[in-house]
């Protein structure tokens, strides 16, 4: 479900950038504002793999255009939970996000980090809508616009952590999906279907799916009660993280 994916994206970003430094891992701590701003990017990016599905949240983001892009993604990726859900895709996402981060626009005397701004606009709108903070897509885009303006005001060149946040969001979606019964095409574009004896062996057939996907189905089917419980736990964690980082931002 979109909402669980978005929440998992925000939770992962807060956990790695907000909490890890305190565990003395040697990772350079990000300022609290970047922990907060980045969690919105990872929440939105965690919805991107499902662009290959016509009824995904983001396929409705822009009338007609969203569904057209979803149809193209479905075709290019070879269907739902195919190419767009492959670990290999993370390499492409990293390069695309890095390229977007560097894409600048010259308007008169000003240089605008257009790529970073557009990425922030789209991903914030996706995340805000998926987490049901707003009721309509028009409101989601308005929030996204305000967020993008804030991000560019904070870092006019575009934030350095943007490619990392986008890639982490995409990756956590894949982790979420592999925990469901459908699994993932882990070796895509190579598909290896299980032999008949595997398909007949109870636990093995749940891990190595007949279509060649691999699953660690701890959450059961997508949308299961277990997924909802995990969603509530992660959502609580994100709320605590946001409060803690906001306090840190104001030196409390
Ligand atoms: Zn998915």
CSV table of N, CA, C and O and ligand atoms in Angstrom, one decimal, residues 50 85 173 177, ligand 1:
chain,number,residue,atom,x,y,z
A,50,UNK,N,6.1,1.8,-7.9
A,50,UNK,CA,4.7,1.4,-8.3
A,50,UNK,C,4.2,2.2,-9.4
A,50,UNK,O,3.0,2.1,-9.8
A,85,UNK,N,10.8,-2.8,-10.4
A,85,UNK,CA,11.0,-3.4,-9.0
A,85,UNK,C,12.3,-4.2,-8.9
A,85,UNK,O,12.4,-5.0,-8.0
A,173,UNK,N,11.2,0.8,-0.8
A,173,UNK,CA,10.0,0.2,-1.4
A,173,UNK,C,10.3,-1.2,-1.8
A,173,UNK,O,9.5,-2.1,-1.6
A,177,UNK,N,8.4,-4.6,-0.6
A,177,UNK,CA,7.7,-5.6,-1.5
A,177,UNK,C,8.2,-7.0,-1.4
A,177,UNK,O,7.4,-7.9,-1.5
B,1,LIG,ZN1,5.8,-2.1,-5.4
